[in-house]
Structure formats: C-alpha cells, structure tokens
C-alpha cells in the first residue's frame, strides 16, 4: 500500500457539498431506515451552511441522493418561492449541477417543509421531508432513553391518552399537524408537521419518503406500499381539515388544502397551499397547455 | 457564481450504487442495476472506518481493510460480504440482529446469489404491492434461519447480487417458501 493509493487529488469542493464519509454514513442509515419503516435511525448530522432547524436534515438526505441528472423541487409550506425553499433549491443546484423545478411532475427529488404536494407522486420520485421533532413521544415522555424503550416495547398508550383527552375536552381531535401515525403496524412516527390532510398520502404511496431531522440527528423512512395509519379510535374516524369546499381566490380551484388569509374586515379568504398547482391552474385558465397531474384528492375527497 | 466540478468517477459510481441499493431495499424483489458487477462497488459506497466488516474473499477483505474499516468475524460485523452462501449457515447463525432498542445495529448481508433460479419464494410486506413471487438460489435452510433470527424490528437486511443486478430483501419483508 502506498500513501498515494490512500489519498485523492486535491479538490476545492466536494461534489454535493458533503464529504464522502458523511455520504457513506447517511447511505448506511438510509438503508436501515428503509428496512425498518418508521423507526428513527440516529446519524451524525454534519454541518451545512444553514442553521440547524431550517431544514438541515432534509438537505443532507437530498445532497446524498443528488446527481447531475436529478431535478430538484423544494417547497416551504406548499410554496416554491419562499425564501427558505428558494435558498435551499439554489444551494442544492449550485453544489450538484442538478436542475431546478417548481413542477411536481418534473421533479425527481422533492424536498419539503411541512406539505406533501397535491399531485400524486410517482414510483420514481423521492419525497424528503424536513422534520423539526422526529420523536412522537416527546410530548408525553421528555426522557429520550425512556422514549426509546417505549418504542422498543411498542408502548404507545400515552399517545392514545393525549388523543382521548383532546376528545374529552374539546369534542374533537385538536392535533393539527404532525399527527402520530403507525407505520407498518409497528412503529409510531411523527410524519413531520404536515397537516392531517397530507397523512393519507403517505399510506400505501407509490413514492419513497425520507424524513430527516438535522438538529435532532435522526432520520426515518416510509418505503412505497407501506401502511401509514393515523392513530384513531374506531368510533371516531380520522378527519382531515374541512377544506373540501374552500375555493382559491386566485386560481379558482377548489378541493385542495388552502392557506387562510385573515382580512381586516374579520373574514378570511383562501389561497391554495400548493402554490405551483395554483399557478398551473391559472396558466391553464389563460389558455396555456399546462399539464396538471392526477391529484390525491378529487373534489375534496381522498381518492387514491 | 460558484460552479461545482462534475462528480468524479468514484463519486458518480457511489451515487449510482446507492441509488440501486436504495430502490432495491425500498421495493423488495425489484431487480436494480449496479454500475459494476460484483460487490466492490457496494463496499466503495458504504464502507469506511466507522464500520466493522467481514468478507469471505481475500480480495474483498483487502479492499475493506484499505477503507480503514475493522475486519471482524461474522458475529461482530455490521456489514458482511459473501461470495458464497453455501456452507456459511453456521457462521451466519451468530449474525448481528440488533435489538428492539437499537434495530439499526442489525447487520447488512451482501451476497452473490443467482437470480431467477432455485427456490420459489413469495414476498410480502412494505414496498410490495400485494405479493411478489420470485426465485432465488439460496441454501435450503437459509430462510428458516432468517425467520428464526428476524424478530421484527430486530433482524438483518439482505442485498443479493448477481453480476450487475441487485435485489434487496429488508427484514420487514415476510418470505414464504413455495
């Protein structure tokens, strides 16, 4: 063995920003995460040029997956043009040479903060969700060693208790986002703070989902065709937000998840949260030939 | 503006290898294409000095040692690379399966196995739409051993390589020998 055989020629940057050892570690953990769906796998979570808590976990997964043939879409609460989304998308593109897109249909990797796109994702697409708090038990068990033991024992009684308390106190489930969901009948995961509207999209999906928390240094995955069941009582069915009848004031489309915009007059108007779906609907209404893919929800009803 | 050099050959190879491994694990039974035949590209994509690895061939052992990984025995390794599964059953009986507390401690077993011949199997579980039938030339006693060792979420994950093709069978997959 020679010294030269153990080294590589000097380069100013690593392709895709992360160095080779960081990628190898992420690859190993991502394979394990797929093998045990919904189970949180610890990883080292390297520094990236972004503050922890702003999507560093998702970014590291995307940087591991990306290659020059990739097409990247990044969304922040459904919008492609938010500062966070635009900055992450531009950064990924700059360090990898991957193409950028706003269109869910064109993307090979969709990195997302807190929404799943409305257009049904295909079997060749990867959804990378940024997760602020990957531990569904954090609220009921702050000690993470005990929480780990609870996952090992599949001891999720206290999560059921919080849902029961919400029903008793308010008459309905108050959990708006990060609804605890049972994956593959074994591990309860937090699906990141996506609204209840988006949780059914992960159940028996065609695409592969990674959920990565950079600050908490854990990632988990939902492979395609994996059961993701929100925790519900059998006599209180799971309900998504009542957005089926809301109409987007800009694009005129209805039956999708909406952003509520309060007005000075006291009322509210609504805009479709998946902003590029709204943009495509507007362009189509103006006569352009725009392809809008099949959507998970049809007329406000989950149909896939 | 910052411009980034295109990935060098090793980087592109590792990326393509991982993509094949990832999709093969995510869709058990699907055949994916590795950039190179054999196990070397998998070692290159996954193994470094944080690993304890075992290989049954001297060439692969040397490649693993060069990455800085510790060469372990089948019972301590987190990644096992086997050219032959025949006769390895005794060694595999002690394979790491992790624990309910740390399922990620379960090993990854990478082996050269002929696809499309041998025992008929029916795969069900995450990643499979319904059920999937296939044939794999593994030793007869292997699946019973796997069944015994893999008490989900404990278990080990399989990557079966035939030339450039790879099939993944994670521990979440249930296997029925037909």
GROMACS .gro file of C-alpha atoms in nm, chain A residues 160-282:
model
  123
  160UNK     CA    1  -5.369   0.736   2.276
  161UNK     CA    2  -5.429   0.910   2.606
  162UNK     CA    3  -5.345   1.254   2.463
  163UNK     CA    4  -5.588   1.192   2.176
  164UNK     CA    5  -5.853   1.077   2.423
  165UNK     CA    6  -5.802   1.389   2.634
  166UNK     CA    7  -5.845   1.608   2.329
  167UNK     CA    8  -6.174   1.434   2.252
  168UNK     CA    9  -6.296   1.466   2.610
  169UNK     CA   10  -6.201   1.832   2.648
  170UNK     CA   11  -6.282   1.968   2.304
  171UNK     CA   12  -6.507   1.708   2.150
  172UNK     CA   13  -6.272   1.657   1.858
  173UNK     CA   14  -5.909   1.582   1.780
  174UNK     CA   15  -5.715   1.907   1.817
  175UNK     CA   16  -5.385   1.775   1.677
  176UNK     CA   17  -5.348   1.989   1.365
  177UNK     CA   18  -5.011   1.877   1.235
  178UNK     CA   19  -4.756   1.600   1.292
  179UNK     CA   20  -5.040   1.357   1.358
  180UNK     CA   21  -4.890   1.042   1.516
  181UNK     CA   22  -4.915   0.755   1.270
  182UNK     CA   23  -4.844   0.386   1.297
  183UNK     CA   24  -4.605   0.269   1.025
  184UNK     CA   25  -4.610  -0.092   0.906
  185UNK     CA   26  -4.814  -0.180   1.213
  186UNK     CA   27  -4.514  -0.143   1.443
  187UNK     CA   28  -4.352   0.200   1.493
  188UNK     CA   29  -4.539   0.521   1.560
  189UNK     CA   30  -4.376   0.808   1.376
  190UNK     CA   31  -4.441   1.175   1.350
  191UNK     CA   32  -4.495   1.244   0.982
  192UNK     CA   33  -4.326   1.586   1.033
  193UNK     CA   34  -4.564   1.880   1.079
  194UNK     CA   35  -4.766   1.807   0.767
  195UNK     CA   36  -5.138   1.880   0.814
  196UNK     CA   37  -5.381   1.593   0.873
  197UNK     CA   38  -5.479   1.646   0.509
  198UNK     CA   39  -5.144   1.505   0.393
  199UNK     CA   40  -5.107   1.199   0.614
  200UNK     CA   41  -5.322   0.968   0.394
  201UNK     CA   42  -5.089   1.050   0.105
  202UNK     CA   43  -4.811   0.854   0.276
  203UNK     CA   44  -5.024   0.542   0.322
  204UNK     CA   45  -4.952   0.281   0.052
  205UNK     CA   46  -4.791   0.553  -0.158
  206UNK     CA   47  -4.602   0.483  -0.477
  207UNK     CA   48  -4.310   0.710  -0.389
  208UNK     CA   49  -4.035   0.672  -0.130
  209UNK     CA   50  -4.036   0.914   0.164
  210UNK     CA   51  -3.742   1.009   0.384
  211UNK     CA   52  -3.799   1.215   0.697
  212UNK     CA   53  -3.484   1.367   0.837
  213UNK     CA   54  -3.422   1.583   1.142
  214UNK     CA   55  -3.084   1.754   1.129
  215UNK     CA   56  -3.097   1.919   1.469
  216UNK     CA   57  -3.219   1.602   1.640
  217UNK     CA   58  -2.980   1.388   1.432
  218UNK     CA   59  -3.230   1.122   1.336
  219UNK     CA   60  -3.392   1.005   1.015
  220UNK     CA   61  -3.670   0.766   0.931
  221UNK     CA   62  -3.831   0.649   0.611
  222UNK     CA   63  -4.160   0.532   0.466
  223UNK     CA   64  -4.099   0.297   0.172
  224UNK     CA   65  -4.357   0.266  -0.106
  225UNK     CA   66  -4.661   0.048  -0.036
  226UNK     CA   67  -4.622   0.075   0.340
  227UNK     CA   68  -4.915   0.112   0.576
  228UNK     CA   69  -4.923   0.451   0.748
  229UNK     CA   70  -5.223   0.460   0.979
  230UNK     CA   71  -5.307   0.767   1.185
  231UNK     CA   72  -5.389   0.671   1.544
  232UNK     CA   73  -5.768   0.686   1.572
  233UNK     CA   74  -6.036   0.537   1.790
  234UNK     CA   75  -6.257   0.301   1.596
  235UNK     CA   76  -6.571   0.503   1.674
  236UNK     CA   77  -6.407   0.838   1.595
  237UNK     CA   78  -6.290   0.821   1.233
  238UNK     CA   79  -5.986   1.014   1.114
  239UNK     CA   80  -6.086   1.353   0.977
  240UNK     CA   81  -5.884   1.580   0.756
  241UNK     CA   82  -5.927   1.956   0.762
  242UNK     CA   83  -6.262   2.083   0.626
  243UNK     CA   84  -6.109   2.235   0.315
  244UNK     CA   85  -6.311   2.044   0.060
  245UNK     CA   86  -6.549   2.333  -0.008
  246UNK     CA   87  -6.297   2.616   0.001
  247UNK     CA   88  -6.217   2.796  -0.323
  248UNK     CA   89  -5.880   2.953  -0.403
  249UNK     CA   90  -5.936   3.323  -0.460
  250UNK     CA   91  -5.656   3.348  -0.714
  251UNK     CA   92  -5.682   3.034  -0.924
  252UNK     CA   93  -6.043   2.942  -0.858
  253UNK     CA   94  -5.963   2.578  -0.791
  254UNK     CA   95  -6.133   2.401  -0.503
  255UNK     CA   96  -6.099   2.083  -0.307
  256UNK     CA   97  -5.736   2.120  -0.202
  257UNK     CA   98  -5.558   2.226   0.115
  258UNK     CA   99  -5.586   2.604   0.150
  259UNK     CA  100  -5.397   2.880   0.327
  260UNK     CA  101  -5.630   3.101   0.526
  261UNK     CA  102  -5.560   3.472   0.489
  262UNK     CA  103  -5.744   3.678   0.752
  263UNK     CA  104  -5.892   4.004   0.634
  264UNK     CA  105  -5.925   4.336   0.815
  265UNK     CA  106  -6.300   4.305   0.785
  266UNK     CA  107  -6.289   4.000   1.007
  267UNK     CA  108  -6.345   3.734   0.744
  268UNK     CA  109  -6.093   3.522   0.562
  269UNK     CA  110  -6.001   3.446   0.207
  270UNK     CA  111  -5.825   3.133   0.094
  271UNK     CA  112  -5.541   3.051  -0.142
  272UNK     CA  113  -5.435   2.705  -0.248
  273UNK     CA  114  -5.138   2.598  -0.036
  274UNK     CA  115  -4.962   2.401  -0.311
  275UNK     CA  116  -4.871   2.723  -0.490
  276UNK     CA  117  -4.745   2.567  -0.812
  277UNK     CA  118  -5.072   2.381  -0.853
  278UNK     CA  119  -5.245   2.718  -0.831
  279UNK     CA  120  -5.001   2.868  -1.081
  280UNK     CA  121  -5.061   2.584  -1.324
  281UNK     CA  122  -5.437   2.620  -1.286
  282UNK     CA  123  -5.414   2.993  -1.361
   0.00000   0.00000   0.00000
